[in-house]
PDB file of C-alpha atoms and ligand atoms in Angstrom:
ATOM      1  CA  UNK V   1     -40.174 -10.133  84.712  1.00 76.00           C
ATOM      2  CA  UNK V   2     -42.636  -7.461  83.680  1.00 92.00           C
ATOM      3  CA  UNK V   3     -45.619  -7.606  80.972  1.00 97.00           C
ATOM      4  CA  UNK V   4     -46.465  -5.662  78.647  1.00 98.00           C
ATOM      5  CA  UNK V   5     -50.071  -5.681  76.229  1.00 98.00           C
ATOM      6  CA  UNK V   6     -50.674  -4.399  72.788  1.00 98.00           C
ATOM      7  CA  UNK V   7     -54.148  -4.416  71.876  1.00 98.00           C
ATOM      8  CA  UNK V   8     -55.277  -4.356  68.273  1.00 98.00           C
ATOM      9  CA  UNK V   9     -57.904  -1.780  67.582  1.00 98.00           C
ATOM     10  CA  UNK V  10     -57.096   0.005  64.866  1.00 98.00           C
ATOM     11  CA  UNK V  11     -59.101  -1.743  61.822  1.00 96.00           C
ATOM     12  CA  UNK V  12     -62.591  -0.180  60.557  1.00 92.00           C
ATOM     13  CA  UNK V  13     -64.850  -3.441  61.217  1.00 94.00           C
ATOM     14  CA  UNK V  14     -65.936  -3.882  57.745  1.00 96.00           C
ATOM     15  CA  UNK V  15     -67.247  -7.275  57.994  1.00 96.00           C
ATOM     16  CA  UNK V  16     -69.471  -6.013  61.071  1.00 96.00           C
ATOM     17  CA  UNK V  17     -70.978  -3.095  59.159  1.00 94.00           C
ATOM     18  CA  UNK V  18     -71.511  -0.877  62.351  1.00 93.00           C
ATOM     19  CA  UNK V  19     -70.953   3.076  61.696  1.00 89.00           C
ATOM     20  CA  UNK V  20     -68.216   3.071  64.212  1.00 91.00           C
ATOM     21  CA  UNK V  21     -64.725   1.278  64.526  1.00 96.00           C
ATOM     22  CA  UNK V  22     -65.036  -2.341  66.007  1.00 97.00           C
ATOM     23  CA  UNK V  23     -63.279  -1.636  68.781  1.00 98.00           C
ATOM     24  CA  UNK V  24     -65.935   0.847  69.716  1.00 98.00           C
ATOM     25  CA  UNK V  25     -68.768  -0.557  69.149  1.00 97.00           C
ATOM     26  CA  UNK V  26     -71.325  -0.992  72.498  1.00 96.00           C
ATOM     27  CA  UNK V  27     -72.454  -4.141  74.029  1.00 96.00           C
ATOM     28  CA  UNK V  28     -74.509  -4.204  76.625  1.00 93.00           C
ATOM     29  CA  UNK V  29     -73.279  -0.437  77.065  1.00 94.00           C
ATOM     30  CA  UNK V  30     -69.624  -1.943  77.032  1.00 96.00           C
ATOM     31  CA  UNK V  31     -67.463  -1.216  74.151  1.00 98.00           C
ATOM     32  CA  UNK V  32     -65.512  -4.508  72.697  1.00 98.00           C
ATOM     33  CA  UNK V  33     -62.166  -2.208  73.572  1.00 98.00           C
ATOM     34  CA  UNK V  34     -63.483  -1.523  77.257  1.00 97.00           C
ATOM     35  CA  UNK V  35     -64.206  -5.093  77.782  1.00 97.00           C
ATOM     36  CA  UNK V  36     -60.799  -6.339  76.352  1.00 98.00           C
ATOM     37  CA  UNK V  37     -58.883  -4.225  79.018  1.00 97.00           C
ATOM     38  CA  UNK V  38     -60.601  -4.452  81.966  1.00 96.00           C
ATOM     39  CA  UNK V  39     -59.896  -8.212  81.782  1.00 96.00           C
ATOM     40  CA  UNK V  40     -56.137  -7.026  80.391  1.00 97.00           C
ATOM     41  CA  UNK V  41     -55.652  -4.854  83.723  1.00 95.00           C
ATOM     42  CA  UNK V  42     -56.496  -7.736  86.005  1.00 93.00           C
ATOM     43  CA  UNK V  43     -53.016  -8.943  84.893  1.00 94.00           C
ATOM     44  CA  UNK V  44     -50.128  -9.041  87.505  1.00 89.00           C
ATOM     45  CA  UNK V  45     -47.213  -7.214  86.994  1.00 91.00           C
ATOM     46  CA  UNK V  46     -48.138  -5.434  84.068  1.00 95.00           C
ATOM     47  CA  UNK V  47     -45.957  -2.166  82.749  1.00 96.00           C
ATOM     48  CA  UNK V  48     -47.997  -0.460  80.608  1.00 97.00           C
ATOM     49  CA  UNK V  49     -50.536  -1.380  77.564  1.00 97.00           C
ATOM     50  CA  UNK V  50     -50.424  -0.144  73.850  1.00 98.00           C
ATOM     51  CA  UNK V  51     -53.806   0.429  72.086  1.00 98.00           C
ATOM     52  CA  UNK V  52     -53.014   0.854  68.435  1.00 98.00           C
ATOM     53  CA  UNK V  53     -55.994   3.345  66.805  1.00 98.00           C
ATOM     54  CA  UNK V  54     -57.362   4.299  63.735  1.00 98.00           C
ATOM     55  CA  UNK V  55     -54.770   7.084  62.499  1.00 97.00           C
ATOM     56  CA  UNK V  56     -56.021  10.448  63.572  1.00 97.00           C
ATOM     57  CA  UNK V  57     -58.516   8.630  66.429  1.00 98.00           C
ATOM     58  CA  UNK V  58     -56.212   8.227  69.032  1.00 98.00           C
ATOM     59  CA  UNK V  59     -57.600  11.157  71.757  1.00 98.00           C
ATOM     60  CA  UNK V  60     -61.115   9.572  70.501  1.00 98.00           C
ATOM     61  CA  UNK V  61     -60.404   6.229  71.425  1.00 98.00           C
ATOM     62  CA  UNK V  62     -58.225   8.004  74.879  1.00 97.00           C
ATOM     63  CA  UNK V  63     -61.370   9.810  75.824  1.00 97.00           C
ATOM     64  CA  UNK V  64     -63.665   6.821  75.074  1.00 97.00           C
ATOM     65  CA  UNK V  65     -61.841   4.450  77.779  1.00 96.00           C
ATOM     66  CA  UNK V  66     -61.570   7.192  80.106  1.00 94.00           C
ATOM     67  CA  UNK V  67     -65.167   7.589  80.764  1.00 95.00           C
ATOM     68  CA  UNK V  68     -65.761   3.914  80.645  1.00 95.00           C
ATOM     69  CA  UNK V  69     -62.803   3.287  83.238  1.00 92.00           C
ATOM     70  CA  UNK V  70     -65.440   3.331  86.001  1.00 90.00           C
ATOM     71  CA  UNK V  71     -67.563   0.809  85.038  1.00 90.00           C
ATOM     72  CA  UNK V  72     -64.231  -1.281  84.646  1.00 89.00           C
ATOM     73  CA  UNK V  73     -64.138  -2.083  88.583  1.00 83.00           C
ATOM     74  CA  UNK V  74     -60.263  -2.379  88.499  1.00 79.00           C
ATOM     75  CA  UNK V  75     -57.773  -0.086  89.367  1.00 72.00           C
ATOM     76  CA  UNK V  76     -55.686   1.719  86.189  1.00 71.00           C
ATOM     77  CA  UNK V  77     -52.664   0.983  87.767  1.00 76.00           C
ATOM     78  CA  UNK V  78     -50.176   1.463  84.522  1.00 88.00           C
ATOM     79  CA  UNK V  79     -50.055   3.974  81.998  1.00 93.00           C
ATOM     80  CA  UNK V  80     -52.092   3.724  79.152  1.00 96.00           C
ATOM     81  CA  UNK V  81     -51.313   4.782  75.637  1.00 98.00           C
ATOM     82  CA  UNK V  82     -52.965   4.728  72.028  1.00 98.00           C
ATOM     83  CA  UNK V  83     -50.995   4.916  69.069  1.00 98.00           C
ATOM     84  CA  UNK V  84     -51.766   5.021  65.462  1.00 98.00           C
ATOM     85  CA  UNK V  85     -52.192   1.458  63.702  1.00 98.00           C
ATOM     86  CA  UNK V  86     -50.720   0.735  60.694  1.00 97.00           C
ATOM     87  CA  UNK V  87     -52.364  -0.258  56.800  1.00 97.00           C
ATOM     88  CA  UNK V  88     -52.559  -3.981  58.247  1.00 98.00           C
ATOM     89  CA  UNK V  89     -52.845  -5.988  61.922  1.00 98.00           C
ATOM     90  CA  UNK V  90     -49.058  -6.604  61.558  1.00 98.00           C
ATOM     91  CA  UNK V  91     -48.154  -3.099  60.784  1.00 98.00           C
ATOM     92  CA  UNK V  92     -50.664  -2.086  63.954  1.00 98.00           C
ATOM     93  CA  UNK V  93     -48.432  -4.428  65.681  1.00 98.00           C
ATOM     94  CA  UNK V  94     -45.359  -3.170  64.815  1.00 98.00           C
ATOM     95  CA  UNK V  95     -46.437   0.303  65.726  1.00 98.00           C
ATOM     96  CA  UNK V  96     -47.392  -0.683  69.367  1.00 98.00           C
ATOM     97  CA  UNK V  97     -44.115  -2.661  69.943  1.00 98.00           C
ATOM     98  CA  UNK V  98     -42.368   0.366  68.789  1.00 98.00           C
ATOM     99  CA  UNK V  99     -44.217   2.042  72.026  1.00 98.00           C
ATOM    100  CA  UNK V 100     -43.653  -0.593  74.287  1.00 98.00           C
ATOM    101  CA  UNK V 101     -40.014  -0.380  73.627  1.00 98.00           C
ATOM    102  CA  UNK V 102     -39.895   3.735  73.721  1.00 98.00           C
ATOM    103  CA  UNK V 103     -41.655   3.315  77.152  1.00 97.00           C
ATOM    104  CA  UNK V 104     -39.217   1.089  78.808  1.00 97.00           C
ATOM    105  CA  UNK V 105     -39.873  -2.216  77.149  1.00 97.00           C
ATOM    106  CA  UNK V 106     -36.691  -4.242  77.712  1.00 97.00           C
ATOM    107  CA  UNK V 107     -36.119  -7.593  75.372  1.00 97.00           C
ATOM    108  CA  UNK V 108     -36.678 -10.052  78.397  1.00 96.00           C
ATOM    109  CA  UNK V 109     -39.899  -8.888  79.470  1.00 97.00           C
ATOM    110  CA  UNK V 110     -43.131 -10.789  78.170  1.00 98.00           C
ATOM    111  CA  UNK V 111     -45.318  -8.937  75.774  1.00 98.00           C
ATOM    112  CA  UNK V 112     -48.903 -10.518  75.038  1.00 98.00           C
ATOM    113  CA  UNK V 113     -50.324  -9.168  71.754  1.00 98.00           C
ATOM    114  CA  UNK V 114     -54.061  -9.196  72.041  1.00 98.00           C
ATOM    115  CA  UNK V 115     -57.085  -7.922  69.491  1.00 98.00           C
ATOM    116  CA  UNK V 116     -60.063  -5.519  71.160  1.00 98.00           C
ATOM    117  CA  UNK V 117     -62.413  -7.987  69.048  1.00 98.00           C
ATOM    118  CA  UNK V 118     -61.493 -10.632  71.134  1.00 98.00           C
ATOM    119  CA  UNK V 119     -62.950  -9.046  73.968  1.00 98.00           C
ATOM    120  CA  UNK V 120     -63.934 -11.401  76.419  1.00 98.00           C
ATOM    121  CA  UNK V 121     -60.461 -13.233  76.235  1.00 98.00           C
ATOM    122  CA  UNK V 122     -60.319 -13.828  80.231  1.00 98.00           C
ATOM    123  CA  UNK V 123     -57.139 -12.944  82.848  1.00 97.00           C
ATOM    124  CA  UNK V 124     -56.644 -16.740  83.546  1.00 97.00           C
ATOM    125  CA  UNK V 125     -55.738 -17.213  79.759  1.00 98.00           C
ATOM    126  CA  UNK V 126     -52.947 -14.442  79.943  1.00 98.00           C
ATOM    127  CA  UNK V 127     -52.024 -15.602  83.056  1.00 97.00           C
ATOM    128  CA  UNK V 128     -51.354 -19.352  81.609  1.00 98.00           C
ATOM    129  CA  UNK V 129     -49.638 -17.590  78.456  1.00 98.00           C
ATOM    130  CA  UNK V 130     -47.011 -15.138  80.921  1.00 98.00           C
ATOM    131  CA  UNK V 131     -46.553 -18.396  82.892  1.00 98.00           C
ATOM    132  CA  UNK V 132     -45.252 -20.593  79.253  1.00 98.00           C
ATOM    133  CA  UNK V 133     -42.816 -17.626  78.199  1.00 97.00           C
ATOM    134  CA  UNK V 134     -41.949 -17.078  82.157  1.00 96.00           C
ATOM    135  CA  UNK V 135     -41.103 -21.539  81.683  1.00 97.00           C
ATOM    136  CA  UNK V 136     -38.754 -20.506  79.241  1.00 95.00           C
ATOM    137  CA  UNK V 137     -41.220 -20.534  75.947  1.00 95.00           C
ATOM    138  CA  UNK V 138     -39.965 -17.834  73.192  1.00 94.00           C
ATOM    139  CA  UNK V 139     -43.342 -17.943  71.843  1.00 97.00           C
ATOM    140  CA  UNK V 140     -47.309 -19.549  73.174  1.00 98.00           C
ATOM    141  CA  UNK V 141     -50.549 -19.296  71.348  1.00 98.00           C
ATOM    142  CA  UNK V 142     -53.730 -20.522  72.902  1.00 98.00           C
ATOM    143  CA  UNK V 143     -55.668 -23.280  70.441  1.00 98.00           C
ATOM    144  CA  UNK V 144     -58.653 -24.882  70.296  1.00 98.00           C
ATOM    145  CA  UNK V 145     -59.336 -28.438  69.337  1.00 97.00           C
ATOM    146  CA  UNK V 146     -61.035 -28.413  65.803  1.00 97.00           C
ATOM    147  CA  UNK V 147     -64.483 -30.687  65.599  1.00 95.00           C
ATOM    148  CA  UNK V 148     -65.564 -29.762  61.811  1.00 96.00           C
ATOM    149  CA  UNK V 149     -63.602 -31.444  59.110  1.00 97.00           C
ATOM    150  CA  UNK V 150     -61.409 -29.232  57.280  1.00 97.00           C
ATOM    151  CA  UNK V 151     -61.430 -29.250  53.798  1.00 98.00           C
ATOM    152  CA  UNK V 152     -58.113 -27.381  51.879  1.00 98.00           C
ATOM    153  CA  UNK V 153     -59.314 -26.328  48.524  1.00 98.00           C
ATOM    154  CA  UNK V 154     -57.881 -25.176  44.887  1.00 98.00           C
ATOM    155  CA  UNK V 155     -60.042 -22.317  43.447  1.00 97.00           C
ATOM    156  CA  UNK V 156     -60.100 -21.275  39.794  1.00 97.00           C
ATOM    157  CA  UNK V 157     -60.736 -18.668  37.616  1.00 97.00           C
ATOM    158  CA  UNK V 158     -64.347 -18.901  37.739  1.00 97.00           C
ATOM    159  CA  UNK V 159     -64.046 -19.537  41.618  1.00 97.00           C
ATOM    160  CA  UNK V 160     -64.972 -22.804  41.310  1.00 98.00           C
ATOM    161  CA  UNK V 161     -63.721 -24.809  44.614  1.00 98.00           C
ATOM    162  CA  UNK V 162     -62.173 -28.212  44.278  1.00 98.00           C
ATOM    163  CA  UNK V 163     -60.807 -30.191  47.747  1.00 98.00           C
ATOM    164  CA  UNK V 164     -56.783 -30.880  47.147  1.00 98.00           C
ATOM    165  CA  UNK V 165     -56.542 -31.990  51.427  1.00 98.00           C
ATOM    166  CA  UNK V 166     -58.374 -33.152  53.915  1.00 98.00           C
ATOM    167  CA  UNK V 167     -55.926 -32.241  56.756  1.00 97.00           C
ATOM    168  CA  UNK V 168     -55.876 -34.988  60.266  1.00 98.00           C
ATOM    169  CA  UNK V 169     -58.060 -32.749  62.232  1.00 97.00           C
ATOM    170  CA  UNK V 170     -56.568 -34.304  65.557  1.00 97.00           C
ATOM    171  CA  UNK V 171     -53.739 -32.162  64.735  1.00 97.00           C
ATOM    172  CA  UNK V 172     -55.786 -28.608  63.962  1.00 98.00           C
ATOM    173  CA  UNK V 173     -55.874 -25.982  66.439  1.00 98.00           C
ATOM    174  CA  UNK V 174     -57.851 -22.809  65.894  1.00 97.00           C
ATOM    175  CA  UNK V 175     -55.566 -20.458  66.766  1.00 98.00           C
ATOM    176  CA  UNK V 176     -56.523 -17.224  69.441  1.00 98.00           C
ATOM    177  CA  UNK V 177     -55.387 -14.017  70.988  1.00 98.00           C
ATOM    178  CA  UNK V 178     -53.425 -13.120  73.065  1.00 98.00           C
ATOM    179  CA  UNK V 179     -50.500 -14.567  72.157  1.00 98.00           C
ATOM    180  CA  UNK V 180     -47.347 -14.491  73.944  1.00 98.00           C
ATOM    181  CA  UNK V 181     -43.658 -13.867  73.423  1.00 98.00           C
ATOM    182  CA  UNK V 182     -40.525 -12.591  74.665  1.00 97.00           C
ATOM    183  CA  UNK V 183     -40.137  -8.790  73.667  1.00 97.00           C
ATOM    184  CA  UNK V 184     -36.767  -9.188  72.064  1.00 97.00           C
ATOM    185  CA  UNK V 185     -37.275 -11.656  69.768  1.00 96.00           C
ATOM    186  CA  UNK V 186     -40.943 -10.431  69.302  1.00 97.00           C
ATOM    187  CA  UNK V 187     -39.501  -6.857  67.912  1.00 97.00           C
ATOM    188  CA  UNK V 188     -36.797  -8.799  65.314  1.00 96.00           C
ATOM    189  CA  UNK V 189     -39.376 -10.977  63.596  1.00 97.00           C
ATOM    190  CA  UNK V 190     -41.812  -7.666  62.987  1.00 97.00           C
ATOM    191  CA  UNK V 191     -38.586  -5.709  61.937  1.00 96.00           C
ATOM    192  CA  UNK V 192     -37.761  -8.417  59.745  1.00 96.00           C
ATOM    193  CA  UNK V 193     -41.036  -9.133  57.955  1.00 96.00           C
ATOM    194  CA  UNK V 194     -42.263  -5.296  58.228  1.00 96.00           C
ATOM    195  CA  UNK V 195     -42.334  -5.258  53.859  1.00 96.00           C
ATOM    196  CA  UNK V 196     -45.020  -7.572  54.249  1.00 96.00           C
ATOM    197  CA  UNK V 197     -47.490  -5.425  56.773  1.00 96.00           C
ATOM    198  CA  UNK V 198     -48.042  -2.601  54.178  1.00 96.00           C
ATOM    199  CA  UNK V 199     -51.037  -4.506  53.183  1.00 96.00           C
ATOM    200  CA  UNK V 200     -53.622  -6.844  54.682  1.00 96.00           C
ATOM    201  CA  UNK V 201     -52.578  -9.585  51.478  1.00 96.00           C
ATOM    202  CA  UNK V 202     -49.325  -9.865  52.055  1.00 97.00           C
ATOM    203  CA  UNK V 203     -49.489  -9.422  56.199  1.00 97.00           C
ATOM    204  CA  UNK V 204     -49.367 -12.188  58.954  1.00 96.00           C
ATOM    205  CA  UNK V 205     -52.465 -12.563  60.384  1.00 96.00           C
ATOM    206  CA  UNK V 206     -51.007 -13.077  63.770  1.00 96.00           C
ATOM    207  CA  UNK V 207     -47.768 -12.797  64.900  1.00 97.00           C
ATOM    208  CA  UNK V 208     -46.995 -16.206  66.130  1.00 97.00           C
ATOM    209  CA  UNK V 209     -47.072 -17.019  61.982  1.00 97.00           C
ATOM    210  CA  UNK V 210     -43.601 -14.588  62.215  1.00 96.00           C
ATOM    211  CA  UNK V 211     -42.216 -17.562  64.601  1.00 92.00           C
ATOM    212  CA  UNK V 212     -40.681 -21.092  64.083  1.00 89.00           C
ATOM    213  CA  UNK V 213     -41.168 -23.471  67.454  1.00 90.00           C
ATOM    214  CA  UNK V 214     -44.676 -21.912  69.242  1.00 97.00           C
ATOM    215  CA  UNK V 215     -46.304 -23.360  71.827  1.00 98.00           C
ATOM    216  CA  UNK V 216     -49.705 -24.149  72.248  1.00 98.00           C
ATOM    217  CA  UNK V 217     -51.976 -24.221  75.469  1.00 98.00           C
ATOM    218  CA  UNK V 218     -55.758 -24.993  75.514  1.00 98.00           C
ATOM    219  CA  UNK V 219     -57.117 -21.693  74.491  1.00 98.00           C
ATOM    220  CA  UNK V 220     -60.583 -20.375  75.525  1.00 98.00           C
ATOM    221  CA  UNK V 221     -64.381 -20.710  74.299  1.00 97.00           C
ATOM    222  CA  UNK V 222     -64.734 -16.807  75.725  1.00 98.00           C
ATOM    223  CA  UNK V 223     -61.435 -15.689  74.060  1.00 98.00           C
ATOM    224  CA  UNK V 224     -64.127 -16.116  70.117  1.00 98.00           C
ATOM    225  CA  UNK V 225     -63.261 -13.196  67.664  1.00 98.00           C
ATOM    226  CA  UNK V 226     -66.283 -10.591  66.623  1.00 98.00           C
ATOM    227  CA  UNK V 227     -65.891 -10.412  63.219  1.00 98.00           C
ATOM    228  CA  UNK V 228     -70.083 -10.840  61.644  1.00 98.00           C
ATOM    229  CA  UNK V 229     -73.289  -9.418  63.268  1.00 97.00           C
ATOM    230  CA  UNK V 230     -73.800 -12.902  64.150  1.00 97.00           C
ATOM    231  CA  UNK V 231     -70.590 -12.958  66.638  1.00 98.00           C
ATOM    232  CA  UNK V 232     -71.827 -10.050  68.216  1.00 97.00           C
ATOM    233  CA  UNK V 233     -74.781 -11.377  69.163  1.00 97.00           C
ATOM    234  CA  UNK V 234     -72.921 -14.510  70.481  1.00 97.00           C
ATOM    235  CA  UNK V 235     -70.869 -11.617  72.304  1.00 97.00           C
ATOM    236  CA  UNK V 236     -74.292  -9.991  74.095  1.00 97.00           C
ATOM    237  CA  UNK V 237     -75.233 -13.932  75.470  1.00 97.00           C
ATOM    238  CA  UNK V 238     -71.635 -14.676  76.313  1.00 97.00           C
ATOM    239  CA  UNK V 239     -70.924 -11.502  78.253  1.00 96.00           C
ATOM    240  CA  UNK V 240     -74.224 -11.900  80.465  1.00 95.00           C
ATOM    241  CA  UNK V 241     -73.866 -15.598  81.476  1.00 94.00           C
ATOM    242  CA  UNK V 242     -69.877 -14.322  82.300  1.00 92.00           C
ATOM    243  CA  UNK V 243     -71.531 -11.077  84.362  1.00 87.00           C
ATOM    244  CA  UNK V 244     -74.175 -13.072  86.061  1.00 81.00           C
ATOM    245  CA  UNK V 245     -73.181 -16.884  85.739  1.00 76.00           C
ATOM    246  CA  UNK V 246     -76.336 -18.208  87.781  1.00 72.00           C
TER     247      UNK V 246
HETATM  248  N1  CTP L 301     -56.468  -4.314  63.361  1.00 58.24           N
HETATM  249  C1  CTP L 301     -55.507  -3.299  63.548  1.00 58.24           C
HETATM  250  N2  CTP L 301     -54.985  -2.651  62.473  1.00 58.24           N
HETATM  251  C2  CTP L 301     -55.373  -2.940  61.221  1.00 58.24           C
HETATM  252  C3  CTP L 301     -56.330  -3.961  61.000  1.00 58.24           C
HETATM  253  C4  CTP L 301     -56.866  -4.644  62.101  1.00 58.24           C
HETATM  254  O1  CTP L 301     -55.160  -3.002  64.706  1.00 58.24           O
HETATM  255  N3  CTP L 301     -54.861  -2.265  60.212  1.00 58.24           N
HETATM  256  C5  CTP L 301     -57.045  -5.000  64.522  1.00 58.24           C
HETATM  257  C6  CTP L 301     -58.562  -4.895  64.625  1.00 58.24           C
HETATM  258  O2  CTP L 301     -58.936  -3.668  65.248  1.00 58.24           O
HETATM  259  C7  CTP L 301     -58.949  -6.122  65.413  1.00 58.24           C
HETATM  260  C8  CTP L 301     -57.826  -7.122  65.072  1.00 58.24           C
HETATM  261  O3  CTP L 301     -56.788  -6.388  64.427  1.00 58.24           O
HETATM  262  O4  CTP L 301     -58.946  -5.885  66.819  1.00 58.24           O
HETATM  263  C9  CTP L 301     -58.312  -8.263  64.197  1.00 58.24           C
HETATM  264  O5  CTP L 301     -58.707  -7.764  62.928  1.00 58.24           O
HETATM  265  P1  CTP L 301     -60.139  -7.985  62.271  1.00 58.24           P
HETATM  266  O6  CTP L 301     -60.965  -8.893  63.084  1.00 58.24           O
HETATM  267  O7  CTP L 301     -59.916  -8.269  60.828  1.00 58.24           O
HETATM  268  O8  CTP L 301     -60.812  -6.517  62.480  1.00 58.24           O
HETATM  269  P2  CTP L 301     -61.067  -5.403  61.386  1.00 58.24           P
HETATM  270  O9  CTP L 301     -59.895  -5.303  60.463  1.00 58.24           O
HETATM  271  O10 CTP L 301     -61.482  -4.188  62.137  1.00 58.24           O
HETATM  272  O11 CTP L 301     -62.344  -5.986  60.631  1.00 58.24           O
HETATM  273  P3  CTP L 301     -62.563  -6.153  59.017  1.00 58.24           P
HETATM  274  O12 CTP L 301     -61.423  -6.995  58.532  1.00 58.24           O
HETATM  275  O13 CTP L 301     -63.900  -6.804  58.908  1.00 58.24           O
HETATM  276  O14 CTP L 301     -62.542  -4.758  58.461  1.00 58.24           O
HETATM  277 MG1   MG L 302     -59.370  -6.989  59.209  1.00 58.24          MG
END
């Protein structure tokens, strides 16, 4: 069975505020992009990965990785290709499963759908997710045990917040990226819901939300998503204990 990655890098990175896409903004001279493949190439048996762009950046983003491909220390040993992303995450989605299945992509290989902000997501967390679908799992998340208490809320007109749950947090997961599924049924539930990805409001925000029965496995502490200023600080501290762990 082969594998296949899409990684999600075409959004702007509002929240951050940095004058570049996300994906290509530098840490510790590493873009988030850079860091999220080199630990996506370590994977065995892998057939190719997607990179979904901003439209019109996709030779920007190809000549980006190429030069940092180097410092990567492992081998590019499938073909890489970037594709224009689409108005939301699902519709970038959509876009790089239509690549993976005009490259060869068959409907029983194992496609892991990854985000570039999620960039130190480590090889031993794919590995565990191709191992569930390989077990026979149409569909595996990774999660992460939830230790605040959640709090649903109603908001009004004026925005006012008033709590309507308080949701059993024993049975909360936080849920991560990559997440894993078989291609075939991966590709019907995007072509299916694809009305929905023409804008962020309406969009899933991950794909395993297109899926009835998902699996969970314990997800990672490393796998955390930039989103603020404030992750990518956490990013800087995480990725130099990870680089030099004494
Ligand atoms: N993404 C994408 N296509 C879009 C929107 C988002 O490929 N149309 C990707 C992002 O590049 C990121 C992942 O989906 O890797 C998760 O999205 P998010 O964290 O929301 O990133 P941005 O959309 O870039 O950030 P913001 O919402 O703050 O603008
Ligand atoms: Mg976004």
């Amino acid at each position: 069975m082969s594998t296949w990655v899409v990684i999600t890098a075409a959004g702007s990175g509002t929240r951050l505020g940095a004058n570049a896409p996300k994906a290509l903004v530098e840490v510790s001279g590493r873009t988030l992009l850079g860091l999220a493949l080199e630990r996506t190439l370590d994977l065995a048996d892998l057939s190719g990965v997607v990179v979904t762009c901003p439209a019109g950046s996709e030779d920007m983003f190809a000549n980006v990785v190429d030069k940092e491909l180097p410092r990567m220390g492992v081998p590019r040993q499938v073909g890489l290709h970037f594709v224009a992303g689409g108005a939301s995450r699902q519709a970038s989605v959509k876009a790089g499963l239509d690549k993976v299945v005009s490259e060869g992509g068959e409907p029983a290989d194992v496609v892991l759908i990854h985000d570039a902000a999620r960039a130190l997501a480590p090889t031993d967390l794919m590995d565990r997710l191709v191992e569930a679908v390989v077990e026979g799992a149409l569909a595996v998340i990774p999660g992460l045990a939830v230790t605040d208490t959640i709090k649903q809320v109603a908001v009004d007109e004026h925005g006012v917040e008033t709590v309507v749950a308080t949701p059993d947090r024993r049975f909360l997961r936080v849920a991560q990226t990559p997440q894993a599924f078989l291609l075939g049924p991966l590709w019907d539930a995007h072509a299916a819901a694809a009305d929905r990805g023409s804008t962020e409001e309406t969009a899933a925000t991950d794909d395993a939300s297109l899926f009835e029965g998902v699996a969970v496995i314990p997800g990672s502490p490393l796998a955390f998503k930039v989103t603020t200023p404030e992750d990518l600080t956490n990013l800087t501290t995480a990725l130099a204990q990870v680089s030099d762990p004494a």
